[in-house]
Short mmCIF file of C-alpha atoms in Angstrom, two decimals:
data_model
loop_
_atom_site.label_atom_id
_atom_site.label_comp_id
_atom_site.label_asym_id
_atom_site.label_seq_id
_atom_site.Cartn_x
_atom_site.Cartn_y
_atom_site.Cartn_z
CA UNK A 1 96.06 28.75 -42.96
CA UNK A 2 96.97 25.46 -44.17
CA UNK A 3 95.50 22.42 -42.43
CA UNK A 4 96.03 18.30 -43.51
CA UNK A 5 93.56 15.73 -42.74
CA UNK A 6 93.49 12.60 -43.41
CA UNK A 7 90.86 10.80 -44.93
CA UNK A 8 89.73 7.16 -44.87
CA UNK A 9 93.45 6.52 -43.75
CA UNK A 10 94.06 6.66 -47.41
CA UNK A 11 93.32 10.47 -49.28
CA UNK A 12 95.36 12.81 -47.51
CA UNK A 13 94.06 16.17 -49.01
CA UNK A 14 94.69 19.75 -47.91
CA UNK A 15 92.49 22.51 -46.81
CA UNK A 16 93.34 26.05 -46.99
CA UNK A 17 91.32 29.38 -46.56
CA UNK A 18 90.05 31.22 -49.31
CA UNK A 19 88.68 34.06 -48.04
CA UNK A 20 84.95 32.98 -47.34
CA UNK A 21 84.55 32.48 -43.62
CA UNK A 22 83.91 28.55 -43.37
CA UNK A 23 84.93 27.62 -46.43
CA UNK A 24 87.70 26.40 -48.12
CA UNK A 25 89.68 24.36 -51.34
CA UNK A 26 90.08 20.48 -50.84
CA UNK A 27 91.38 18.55 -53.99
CA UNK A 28 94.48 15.96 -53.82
CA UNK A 29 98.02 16.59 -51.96
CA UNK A 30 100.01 17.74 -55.41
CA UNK A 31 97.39 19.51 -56.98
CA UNK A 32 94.60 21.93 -55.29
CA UNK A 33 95.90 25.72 -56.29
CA UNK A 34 92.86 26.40 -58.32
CA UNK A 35 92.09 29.75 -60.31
CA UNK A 36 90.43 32.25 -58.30
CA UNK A 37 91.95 30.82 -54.38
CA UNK A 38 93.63 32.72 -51.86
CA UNK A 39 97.16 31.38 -51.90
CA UNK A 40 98.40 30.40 -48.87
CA UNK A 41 101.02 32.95 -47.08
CA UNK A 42 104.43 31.29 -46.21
CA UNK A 43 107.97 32.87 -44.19
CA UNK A 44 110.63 30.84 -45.34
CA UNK A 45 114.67 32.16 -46.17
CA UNK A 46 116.12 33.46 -49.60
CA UNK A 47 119.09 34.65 -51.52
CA UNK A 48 117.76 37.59 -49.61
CA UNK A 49 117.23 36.67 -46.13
CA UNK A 50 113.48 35.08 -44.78
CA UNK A 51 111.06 36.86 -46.68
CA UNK A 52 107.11 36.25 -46.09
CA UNK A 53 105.18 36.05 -48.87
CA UNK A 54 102.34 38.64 -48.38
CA UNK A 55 104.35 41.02 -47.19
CA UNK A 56 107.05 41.00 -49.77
CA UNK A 57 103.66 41.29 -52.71
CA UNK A 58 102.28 44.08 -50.57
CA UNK A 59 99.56 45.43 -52.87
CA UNK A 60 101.37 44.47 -56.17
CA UNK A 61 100.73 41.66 -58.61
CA UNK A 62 103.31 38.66 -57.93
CA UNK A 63 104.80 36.50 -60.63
CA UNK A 64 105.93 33.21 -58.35
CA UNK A 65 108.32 30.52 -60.48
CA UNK A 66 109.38 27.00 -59.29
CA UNK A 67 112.81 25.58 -61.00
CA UNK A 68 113.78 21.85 -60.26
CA UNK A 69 117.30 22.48 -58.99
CA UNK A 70 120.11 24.68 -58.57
CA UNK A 71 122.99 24.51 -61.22
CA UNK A 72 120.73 23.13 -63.91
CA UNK A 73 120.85 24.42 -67.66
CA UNK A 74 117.51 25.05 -68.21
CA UNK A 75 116.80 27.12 -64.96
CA UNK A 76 119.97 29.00 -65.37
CA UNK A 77 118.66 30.67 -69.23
CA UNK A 78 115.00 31.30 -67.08
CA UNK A 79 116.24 33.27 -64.48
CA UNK A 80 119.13 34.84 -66.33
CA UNK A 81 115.75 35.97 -68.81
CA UNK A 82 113.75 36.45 -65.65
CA UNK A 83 116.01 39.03 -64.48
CA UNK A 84 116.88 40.83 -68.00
CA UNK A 85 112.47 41.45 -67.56
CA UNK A 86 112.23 43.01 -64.67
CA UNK A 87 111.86 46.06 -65.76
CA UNK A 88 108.77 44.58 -67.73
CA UNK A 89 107.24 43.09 -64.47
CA UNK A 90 107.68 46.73 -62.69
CA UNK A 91 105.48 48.66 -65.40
CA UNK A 92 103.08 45.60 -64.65
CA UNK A 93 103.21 46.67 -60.83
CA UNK A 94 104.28 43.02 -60.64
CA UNK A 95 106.90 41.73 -58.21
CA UNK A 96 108.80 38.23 -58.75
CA UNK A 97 109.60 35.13 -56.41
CA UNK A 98 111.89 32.25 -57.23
CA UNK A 99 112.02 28.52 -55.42
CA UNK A 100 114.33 25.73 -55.35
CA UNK A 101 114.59 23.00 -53.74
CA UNK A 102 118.02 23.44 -52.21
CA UNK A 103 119.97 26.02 -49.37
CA UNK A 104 120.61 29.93 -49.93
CA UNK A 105 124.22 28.79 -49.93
CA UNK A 106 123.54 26.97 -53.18
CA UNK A 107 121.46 29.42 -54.20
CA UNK A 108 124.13 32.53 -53.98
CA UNK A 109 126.77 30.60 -55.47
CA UNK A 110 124.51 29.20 -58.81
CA UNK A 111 123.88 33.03 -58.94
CA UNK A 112 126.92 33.75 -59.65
CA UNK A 113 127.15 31.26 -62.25
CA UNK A 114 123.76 32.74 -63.87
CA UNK A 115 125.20 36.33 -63.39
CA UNK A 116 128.50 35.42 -65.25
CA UNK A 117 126.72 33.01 -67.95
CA UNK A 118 123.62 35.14 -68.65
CA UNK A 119 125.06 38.38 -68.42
CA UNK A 120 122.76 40.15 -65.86
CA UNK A 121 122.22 40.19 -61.77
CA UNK A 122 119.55 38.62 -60.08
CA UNK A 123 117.69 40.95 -58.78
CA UNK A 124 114.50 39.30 -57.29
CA UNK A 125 114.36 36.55 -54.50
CA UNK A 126 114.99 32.92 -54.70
CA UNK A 127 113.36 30.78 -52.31
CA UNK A 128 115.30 28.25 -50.65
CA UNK A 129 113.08 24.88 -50.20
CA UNK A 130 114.95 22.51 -48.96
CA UNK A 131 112.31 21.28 -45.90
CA UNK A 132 109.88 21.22 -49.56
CA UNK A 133 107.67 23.24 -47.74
CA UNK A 134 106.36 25.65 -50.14
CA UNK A 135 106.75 22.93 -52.84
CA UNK A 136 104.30 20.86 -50.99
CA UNK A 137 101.98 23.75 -50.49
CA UNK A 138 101.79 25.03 -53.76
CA UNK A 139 101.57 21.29 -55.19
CA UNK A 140 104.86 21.77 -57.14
CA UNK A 141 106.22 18.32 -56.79
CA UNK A 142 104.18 15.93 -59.39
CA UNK A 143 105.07 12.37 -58.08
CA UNK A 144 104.49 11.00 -61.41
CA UNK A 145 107.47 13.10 -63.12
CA UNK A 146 109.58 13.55 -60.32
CA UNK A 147 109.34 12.49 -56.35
CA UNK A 148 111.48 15.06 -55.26
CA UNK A 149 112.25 18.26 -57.80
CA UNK A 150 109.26 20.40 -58.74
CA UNK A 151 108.43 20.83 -62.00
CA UNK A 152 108.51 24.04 -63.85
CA UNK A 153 105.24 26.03 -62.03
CA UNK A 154 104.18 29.65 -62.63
CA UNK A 155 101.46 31.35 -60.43
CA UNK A 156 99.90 34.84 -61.04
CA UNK A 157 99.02 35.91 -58.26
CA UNK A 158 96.49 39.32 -57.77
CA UNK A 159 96.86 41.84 -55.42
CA UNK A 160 94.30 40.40 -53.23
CA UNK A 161 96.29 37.36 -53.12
CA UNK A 162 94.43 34.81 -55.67
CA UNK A 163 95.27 32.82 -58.16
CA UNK A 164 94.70 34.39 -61.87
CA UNK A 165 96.30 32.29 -63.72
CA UNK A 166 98.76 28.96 -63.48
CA UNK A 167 101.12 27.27 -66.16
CA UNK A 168 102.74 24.11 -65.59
CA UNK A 169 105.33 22.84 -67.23
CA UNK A 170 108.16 19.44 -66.84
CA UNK A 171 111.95 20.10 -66.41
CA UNK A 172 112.62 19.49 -69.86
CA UNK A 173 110.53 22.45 -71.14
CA UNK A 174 112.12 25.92 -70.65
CA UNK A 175 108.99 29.19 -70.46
CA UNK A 176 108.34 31.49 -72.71
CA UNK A 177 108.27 34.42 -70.91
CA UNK A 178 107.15 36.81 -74.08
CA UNK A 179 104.20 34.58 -73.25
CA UNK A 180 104.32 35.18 -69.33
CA UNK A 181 104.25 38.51 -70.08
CA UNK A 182 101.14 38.33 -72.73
CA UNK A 183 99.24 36.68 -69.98
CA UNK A 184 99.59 39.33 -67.32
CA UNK A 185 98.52 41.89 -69.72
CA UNK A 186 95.68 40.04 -70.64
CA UNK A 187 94.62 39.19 -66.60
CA UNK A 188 95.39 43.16 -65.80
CA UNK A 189 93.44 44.91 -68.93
CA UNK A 190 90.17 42.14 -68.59
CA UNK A 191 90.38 43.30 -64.60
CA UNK A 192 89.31 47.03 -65.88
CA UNK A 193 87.58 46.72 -69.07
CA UNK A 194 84.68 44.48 -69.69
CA UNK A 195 86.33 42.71 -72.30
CA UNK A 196 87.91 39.24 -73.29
CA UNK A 197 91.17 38.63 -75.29
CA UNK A 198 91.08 36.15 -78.00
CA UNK A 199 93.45 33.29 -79.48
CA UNK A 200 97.60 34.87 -79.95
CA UNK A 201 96.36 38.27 -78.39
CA UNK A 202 98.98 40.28 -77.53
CA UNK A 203 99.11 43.93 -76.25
CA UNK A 204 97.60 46.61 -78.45
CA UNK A 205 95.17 43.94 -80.56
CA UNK A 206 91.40 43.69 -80.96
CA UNK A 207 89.48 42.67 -77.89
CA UNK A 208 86.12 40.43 -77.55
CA UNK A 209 83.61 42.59 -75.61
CA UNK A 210 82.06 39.78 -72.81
CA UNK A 211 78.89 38.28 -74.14
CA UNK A 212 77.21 39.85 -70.83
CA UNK A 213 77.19 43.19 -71.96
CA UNK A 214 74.50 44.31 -74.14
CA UNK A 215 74.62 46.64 -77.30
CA UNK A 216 73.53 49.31 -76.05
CA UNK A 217 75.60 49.92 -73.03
CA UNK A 218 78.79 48.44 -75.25
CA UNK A 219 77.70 51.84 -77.17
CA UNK A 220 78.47 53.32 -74.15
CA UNK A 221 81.83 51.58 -72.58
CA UNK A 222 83.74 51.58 -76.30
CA UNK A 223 84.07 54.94 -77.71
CA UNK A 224 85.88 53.56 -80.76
CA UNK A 225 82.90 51.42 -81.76
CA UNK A 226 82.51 47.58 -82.23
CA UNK A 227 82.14 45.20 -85.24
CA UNK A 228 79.55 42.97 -84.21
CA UNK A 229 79.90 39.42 -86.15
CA UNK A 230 77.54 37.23 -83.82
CA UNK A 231 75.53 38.15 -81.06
CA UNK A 232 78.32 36.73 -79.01
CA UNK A 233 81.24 37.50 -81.07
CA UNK A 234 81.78 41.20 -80.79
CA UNK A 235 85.09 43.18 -81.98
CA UNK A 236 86.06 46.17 -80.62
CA UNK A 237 89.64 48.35 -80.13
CA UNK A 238 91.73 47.48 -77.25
CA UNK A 239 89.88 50.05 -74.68
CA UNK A 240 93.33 51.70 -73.42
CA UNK A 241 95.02 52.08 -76.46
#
């Protein structure tokens, strides 16, 4: 539930439940999505008809990406790559949402320019945000770079609807989705094993076993043994490898 106040008559912030009866997030219109909230919910149309946002995650993981504008270079090579991955996202149990800030009619016809361009179909949702609705609610639209596209957001979003993880980026810098990827392996494999993933980690490297788990019972959790090079620096096998 989403609810604006305004404050002094000059700091318009934005309230919106996480999940704790009485409480909730308050930081600056723009910017308040922080690690570990409840996203807010949202109906709104797509290249696919209206689609609601907790509905269409269900109990999966949700990758949700914000492009500037339709018929753009750089947004045309991310979802042309976005869709190539999807296969990717699906071993992930991960579903994907697109936004921009224009109609579904836009949207269906600059898919056909991706399709042709790119090679591939789009087969996940774009969001159609023309009212800037979403934008505003996810804090997509930084003033300071650009008063009325969004910038280049990526949300990770649990199966019990939180934030895990956020990138932002401007127009000018296309993702890395290898990265995007490396991330969601890293969120899903610390969510099961008691363990940490260090600098350029990717999947099937050396973990950190979490400083909060004591020798003896990392005896226990990792089979294949640890190296132990500080008390808090502790090596061991990725666990489900």
């Amino acid at each position: 539930m989403l609810r604006i106040q305004q404050i002094n008559k000059s700091n318009l912030i934005r309230s919106f439940c996480t999940g704790a009866p009485s409480k909730s997030s308050f930081s600056p219109v723009g910017n308040f999505l922080r690690i570990g909230d409840v996203v807010p919910d949202f109906s709104q149309d797509s290249s696919v008809g209206q689609i609601n946002l907790y509905k269409t995650l269900g109990d999966s993981w949700g990758l949700f990406v914000s492009h500037p504008k339709d018929f753009t270079p750089i947004c045309t090579t991310e979802l042309g790559r976005l869709a190539k991955l999807k296969p990717e996202f699906e071993k992930r149990n991960c579903k994907i949402l697109a936004l921009s800030v224009d109609s579904v009619k836009d949207h269906l016809e600059w898919m056909k320019d991706i399709e042709e361009t790119q090679k591939v179909k789009i087969n996940y949702p774009i969001i159609a945000d023309q009212d800037r609705k979403v934008a505003d609610l996810y804090g997509m639209i930084h003033p300071n770079a650009d008063n009325t596209f969004t910038v280049r957001s990526v949300f990770f979003i649990s199966p019990d609807k939180r934030l895990r993880a956020q990138i932002t980026l401007p127009a000018s810098t296309g993702r890395n989705f290898d990265e995007i990827i490396r991330i969601l392996d890293s969120l899903q494999l610390t969510d099961k094993y008691k363990v940490a993933t260090p600098a350029d980690w990717v999947d099937g490297d050396d973990c950190i076993i979490v400083p909060t788990v004591s020798d003896e019972d990392a005896k226990k959790l990792f089979p294949k043994g640890f190296k132990k090079i500080k008390s808090y620096l502790r090596v061991t096998p990725q666990p489900n490898k």
